[in-house]
């Protein structure tokens, strides 16, 4: 009986894989520019999907995208149900070997460095379902009350069609779906039958904002005395003693050159740099976001030493673009002070959580931020190289967020 059950299970897996490798029996409108798709349909599908899938943002973004990124869009429809999903995609010319960190391979296995070198040679173009300039699931917006597995099947077919249609511009080797996290993970996991491999990345660090916090002072008051004193003595005091000021930068366009310089100073030290923002990106983002965007800066006299852009998207504030003078930061806690400015801006924007992103897990954990698991689905166009990807993924490692309990209640209970 066990043998029969196993045989039936294998049969079901093969049948599901065969179904997914066929057409999804859906209809598609695919475009190079968001303006080529019906605005009313797009707005209807994305009305609850947030700022990063809004037509206004995508229109603004098209004019200031990094030089190595090209946008693609799609609307998925069903003959009986009508429009089902809006899809945002980006084609990027990047080296896949930049994505992964090295660690020692298992005995007898090829070195990860060698595999990375091979991956870098065979892959230069990546088709991403999502937005490389943000973090979070900003690639697909679903219509309600329709099976997500069917929609994801349609998304996979859209990605296939875009990849095939773009062959005249060059071969697209990798397809990436970012960022996979709850509640999207269940539906997209069905694409494993299409050789998509799940890769866990560093977690997104999220700080929950207490409804009682009306200002940054309220946040500080909620911390245990040890953490509060450390912030005041080691972060705020050094900034104040050197005559630096912290405040809003209301007109970004006047500072875009310096902001780009500070942004590049941070990017140059990153492990993975899939793109470089343009100077004009920052004022374009401000214009598209309007009152939902805050930019805080640290100045020494008239010199801008650092900035952090915080953008409210519903109840979540994304503190996601940062830049600072590395020479100044060698003697001043510029980065940490900017993180606190992001908390103050998120509270002022009326948000209930701050999404700080993946990097610098230790200082963000010390703020009270908790890790939110993130991952991507990755697929190579050639089945043989999907085996290589599977081995590459065994080489991937990421830092784990440390446990920190800076708040009074946590201190008392722990």
XYZ file of C-alpha atoms in Angstrom:
414
model
C 0.000 0.000 0.000
C 2.857 2.395 0.795
C 4.340 1.746 -2.644
C 0.982 2.475 -4.279
C 0.593 5.724 -2.326
C 4.092 6.806 -3.331
C 3.387 5.987 -6.973
C 0.161 7.996 -6.855
C 1.975 10.905 -5.226
C 4.622 10.884 -7.968
C 1.881 10.734 -10.585
C 0.160 13.775 -9.046
C 3.439 15.737 -8.941
C 4.155 14.959 -12.593
C 0.610 15.902 -13.588
C 0.875 19.214 -11.743
C 4.213 19.957 -13.340
C 2.798 19.183 -16.784
C -0.173 21.477 -16.129
C 2.040 24.357 -15.022
C 4.315 23.963 -18.032
C 1.305 24.468 -20.281
C -0.653 27.688 -20.872
C -2.628 29.088 -17.960
C -5.740 29.681 -20.100
C -5.601 33.378 -19.274
C -5.233 36.520 -21.382
C -2.388 39.010 -21.203
C -1.678 42.614 -22.110
C 2.091 43.216 -21.906
C 3.697 46.631 -22.357
C 7.073 48.379 -22.261
C 5.540 51.489 -20.663
C 2.793 51.855 -18.072
C 1.074 54.454 -20.271
C 0.403 51.779 -22.888
C -1.951 49.878 -20.569
C -5.496 50.895 -19.684
C -5.227 53.309 -16.764
C -8.634 52.517 -15.266
C -7.940 48.779 -15.225
C -4.502 49.259 -13.680
C -5.826 51.617 -11.011
C -8.653 49.225 -10.153
C -6.274 46.282 -9.687
C -3.672 48.217 -7.675
C -5.883 50.470 -5.528
C -5.098 48.398 -2.420
C -1.538 47.437 -3.425
C 0.155 50.571 -2.138
C 2.249 53.411 -3.481
C 4.922 51.332 -5.217
C 2.422 49.830 -7.651
C 0.516 53.053 -8.243
C 0.420 54.369 -11.785
C 1.633 57.815 -10.672
C 4.767 56.365 -9.076
C 5.534 54.081 -12.018
C 5.130 56.953 -14.484
C 7.548 59.077 -12.464
C 9.995 56.193 -12.074
C 10.226 55.511 -15.811
C 11.903 58.853 -16.417
C 14.626 58.354 -13.795
C 15.345 54.620 -13.781
C 18.999 53.558 -13.503
C 20.688 53.172 -16.878
C 20.814 49.361 -16.647
C 17.108 48.834 -15.853
C 14.161 48.712 -18.256
C 10.529 48.410 -17.089
C 7.871 45.976 -18.274
C 4.217 45.709 -17.220
C 1.316 43.325 -17.710
C -2.369 42.933 -16.968
C -3.627 39.371 -16.570
C -7.295 38.686 -17.342
C -9.722 35.788 -17.336
C -12.395 35.513 -20.026
C -15.145 35.111 -17.449
C -13.824 37.049 -14.452
C -12.201 39.998 -16.204
C -8.889 41.565 -15.031
C -7.171 39.451 -12.362
C -3.732 40.911 -11.728
C -1.340 43.746 -12.480
C 2.327 42.826 -12.844
C 5.408 45.067 -12.567
C 8.693 43.772 -13.991
C 12.215 45.067 -14.603
C 14.938 43.852 -16.950
C 18.355 44.534 -15.472
C 21.871 43.973 -16.760
C 23.741 42.723 -13.692
C 26.206 39.992 -12.773
C 24.579 37.123 -10.902
C 27.844 36.405 -9.106
C 27.367 39.676 -7.192
C 24.331 38.302 -5.364
C 25.880 35.715 -3.151
C 28.275 35.626 -0.271
C 30.984 33.017 0.029
C 31.317 30.345 2.616
C 33.231 27.097 2.777
C 31.684 24.358 0.580
C 30.837 20.890 1.805
C 33.631 18.297 1.490
C 33.969 17.122 -2.091
C 31.735 19.889 -3.478
C 33.011 22.474 -5.964
C 33.963 25.760 -4.383
C 31.272 28.400 -4.260
C 33.774 30.882 -5.682
C 34.141 28.676 -8.767
C 30.387 28.329 -9.132
C 29.945 32.081 -8.753
C 32.549 32.680 -11.445
C 30.686 30.357 -13.799
C 27.355 31.988 -12.971
C 28.852 35.399 -13.673
C 29.943 34.229 -17.117
C 26.657 32.664 -18.178
C 24.329 35.316 -16.802
C 24.172 39.028 -17.380
C 20.480 39.852 -17.759
C 17.912 39.297 -15.028
C 14.156 39.635 -15.428
C 12.673 40.611 -12.076
C 9.045 40.457 -11.047
C 9.092 43.318 -8.581
C 10.987 46.545 -7.996
C 14.761 46.458 -7.511
C 14.645 49.993 -6.097
C 12.423 49.052 -3.147
C 11.990 46.120 -0.797
C 8.754 44.255 -0.351
C 6.344 42.485 -2.685
C 5.826 45.248 -5.251
C 5.507 43.049 -8.308
C 1.961 41.660 -8.370
C -1.428 43.036 -7.327
C -4.283 40.532 -7.206
C -7.998 40.885 -7.732
C -9.871 39.391 -4.749
C -11.671 36.042 -4.682
C -9.641 34.223 -7.326
C -7.220 31.325 -6.722
C -3.734 32.744 -6.205
C -2.090 29.612 -7.596
C -3.829 30.264 -10.934
C -2.704 33.895 -10.943
C 0.890 32.927 -10.163
C 0.699 30.443 -13.030
C -0.285 33.410 -15.190
C 2.570 35.490 -13.772
C 5.038 32.735 -14.703
C 3.644 32.722 -18.238
C 3.963 36.512 -18.451
C 7.600 36.281 -17.354
C 8.208 33.608 -19.980
C 6.624 35.726 -22.712
C 8.600 38.828 -21.740
C 11.839 36.867 -21.685
C 11.156 35.361 -25.115
C 10.042 38.684 -26.619
C 13.211 40.416 -25.400
C 15.585 38.076 -27.207
C 16.287 40.710 -29.853
C 17.914 42.853 -27.146
C 19.886 39.972 -25.653
C 19.480 36.722 -23.796
C 17.748 36.887 -20.435
C 19.173 34.097 -18.330
C 17.677 34.484 -14.868
C 14.127 35.166 -13.732
C 13.655 36.498 -10.212
C 10.488 37.012 -8.166
C 11.072 39.373 -5.221
C 10.390 39.760 -2.355
C 8.618 36.592 -1.235
C 7.109 36.770 2.238
C 3.796 36.168 3.943
C 1.000 36.317 2.831
C 2.334 35.810 -0.729
C 4.578 32.836 -0.076
C 1.901 30.128 -0.213
C 0.711 30.911 -3.734
C 4.101 31.584 -5.299
C 5.578 28.402 -3.818
C 3.609 26.412 -6.425
C 6.136 27.658 -8.999
C 8.659 25.185 -7.593
C 7.158 22.822 -10.166
C 8.516 25.196 -12.833
C 12.081 24.942 -11.459
C 11.860 28.163 -9.443
C 14.095 27.842 -6.390
C 13.375 29.646 -3.146
C 16.301 31.550 -1.637
C 16.017 33.065 1.809
C 17.662 36.464 2.037
C 18.553 38.609 5.010
C 15.389 39.549 6.900
C 13.621 42.868 6.647
C 13.948 44.693 9.969
C 10.623 46.138 11.116
C 9.957 48.376 14.107
C 6.387 48.337 15.409
C 5.201 51.817 16.403
C 3.125 51.946 19.563
C -0.124 53.847 19.123
C 0.788 55.858 22.242
C 3.904 57.301 20.589
C 3.155 60.796 19.351
C 6.791 61.840 18.984
C 10.327 60.466 19.089
C 10.485 61.472 22.766
C 7.640 59.031 23.439
C 9.654 56.296 21.704
C 12.682 57.109 23.876
C 10.536 57.071 27.002
C 9.426 53.514 26.172
C 13.009 52.223 26.240
C 14.766 50.800 29.242
C 17.058 53.260 30.998
C 20.203 51.531 29.681
C 19.203 51.845 26.038
C 17.789 55.342 26.473
C 20.970 56.608 28.128
C 23.101 54.955 25.468
C 21.184 56.712 22.691
C 21.347 60.100 24.364
C 25.032 59.865 25.289
C 26.406 57.977 22.299
C 24.173 59.130 19.430
C 22.460 62.436 20.135
C 25.101 64.136 22.285
C 28.093 63.763 19.909
C 26.021 65.161 17.037
C 24.902 68.163 19.098
C 28.345 68.852 20.584
C 29.932 69.210 17.152
C 27.337 71.784 16.133
C 25.497 69.510 13.732
C 21.781 69.996 13.199
C 19.141 67.431 12.279
C 16.049 68.486 10.392
C 13.879 68.124 7.285
C 15.118 68.726 3.757
C 11.888 70.027 2.230
C 13.276 70.810 -1.245
C 15.277 67.818 -2.389
C 15.966 69.172 -5.860
C 18.286 71.842 -4.442
C 20.344 69.119 -2.710
C 20.163 66.351 -5.318
C 23.820 66.617 -6.331
C 25.118 66.341 -2.771
C 22.551 63.643 -1.928
C 23.712 61.568 -4.879
C 27.310 61.951 -3.749
C 26.422 60.746 -0.241
C 24.289 57.914 -1.634
C 27.217 56.728 -3.778
C 29.509 56.794 -0.746
C 27.222 54.221 0.907
C 26.672 52.163 -2.254
C 30.406 51.841 -2.896
C 30.712 49.834 0.313
C 27.793 47.467 -0.383
C 28.283 43.757 -1.131
C 25.756 43.880 -3.977
C 25.170 46.893 -6.229
C 22.657 45.920 -8.938
C 22.087 49.539 -10.007
C 23.014 53.147 -9.325
C 20.325 55.765 -8.790
C 20.471 58.974 -10.786
C 20.676 62.373 -9.044
C 17.293 63.371 -10.505
C 15.670 60.267 -9.004
C 15.379 61.855 -5.550
C 13.326 64.953 -6.519
C 11.218 62.803 -8.873
C 10.383 60.478 -5.987
C 9.478 63.444 -3.792
C 7.191 64.865 -6.464
C 5.428 61.532 -6.966
C 5.044 60.816 -3.235
C 4.066 64.314 -2.101
C 3.195 64.641 1.585
C 3.807 60.945 2.243
C 7.571 61.464 1.902
C 9.926 62.898 4.517
C 13.629 63.507 4.006
C 15.711 64.210 7.101
C 19.266 65.464 6.908
C 22.236 66.077 9.169
C 24.114 69.290 8.483
C 27.345 70.746 9.805
C 26.914 74.390 8.974
C 25.793 74.424 5.355
C 27.379 71.055 4.593
C 25.031 68.075 4.292
C 26.606 65.074 6.045
C 23.796 62.568 5.598
C 20.171 62.015 4.691
C 17.422 59.421 5.055
C 14.247 59.244 2.961
C 11.180 57.817 4.699
C 8.038 57.138 2.691
C 4.612 56.280 4.111
C 2.782 53.507 2.279
C -0.415 52.848 4.181
C 0.510 51.998 7.768
C 4.110 51.148 6.839
C 6.913 53.694 6.616
C 9.774 52.632 4.345
C 13.072 54.120 5.538
C 14.838 53.009 2.397
C 17.190 55.539 0.765
C 20.178 56.671 2.788
C 23.464 58.397 2.179
C 26.169 59.801 4.420
C 29.705 61.138 4.417
C 31.948 58.215 5.368
C 34.763 60.448 6.538
C 32.421 62.314 8.882
C 30.833 59.039 9.994
C 34.235 57.766 11.122
C 34.049 60.185 14.056
C 30.324 60.825 14.418
C 27.326 58.462 14.756
C 25.763 59.831 11.579
C 24.153 56.546 10.512
C 22.572 55.847 13.906
C 21.265 59.394 14.172
C 19.631 59.051 10.760
C 17.866 55.863 11.871
C 16.325 57.785 14.763
C 15.292 60.539 12.369
C 13.487 57.833 10.382
C 11.556 56.771 13.487
C 10.560 60.385 14.170
C 9.417 60.840 10.566
C 7.437 57.587 10.599
C 5.595 58.686 13.756
C 4.906 62.112 12.223
C 3.521 60.405 9.114
C 1.052 58.450 11.268
C 2.470 55.011 10.443
C 2.291 51.924 12.656
C 5.536 50.290 11.576
C 8.916 51.228 10.120
C 10.447 48.962 7.491
C 14.209 49.494 7.684
C 15.299 46.925 5.104
C 17.855 44.130 5.184
C 21.254 45.612 5.963
C 22.896 46.565 9.289
C 20.830 44.129 11.338
C 22.577 44.788 14.672
C 21.894 48.555 15.016
C 18.319 48.125 13.784
C 17.694 45.340 16.290
C 18.982 47.663 19.020
C 16.231 50.114 18.025
C 13.635 47.431 18.751
C 13.148 46.268 15.149
C 12.310 42.606 14.619
C 13.209 40.408 11.626
C 10.582 39.663 8.993
C 11.641 36.672 6.844
C 12.246 37.532 3.194
C 13.228 35.488 0.180
C 13.214 35.345 -3.605
C 12.180 32.769 -6.206
C 14.937 32.231 -8.763
C 14.977 30.337 -12.063
C 17.445 29.903 -14.915
C 16.187 29.521 -18.463
C 18.119 26.277 -19.063
C 17.153 23.166 -17.049
C 20.784 22.058 -16.863
C 21.790 25.325 -15.237
C 18.909 25.068 -12.774
C 20.934 22.230 -11.280
C 23.855 24.630 -11.010
C 21.597 27.168 -9.310
C 20.536 24.572 -6.777
C 24.193 24.022 -5.879
C 24.826 27.762 -5.825
C 21.984 28.202 -3.380
C 23.718 25.821 -1.009
C 26.513 28.401 -0.865
C 24.204 31.243 0.069
C 24.365 32.398 3.630
C 22.967 35.467 5.272
C 23.283 37.108 8.632
C 20.709 36.381 11.291
C 19.213 39.287 13.179
C 20.406 39.400 16.793
C 17.917 39.298 19.655
C 17.563 42.689 21.324
C 14.914 43.854 23.799
C 15.348 47.592 24.318
C 11.877 48.301 25.681
C 10.910 48.542 29.334
C 8.383 45.707 29.292
C 10.841 43.423 27.541
C 13.543 44.298 30.039
C 11.283 43.529 32.987
C 10.095 40.223 31.551
C 13.488 39.091 30.320
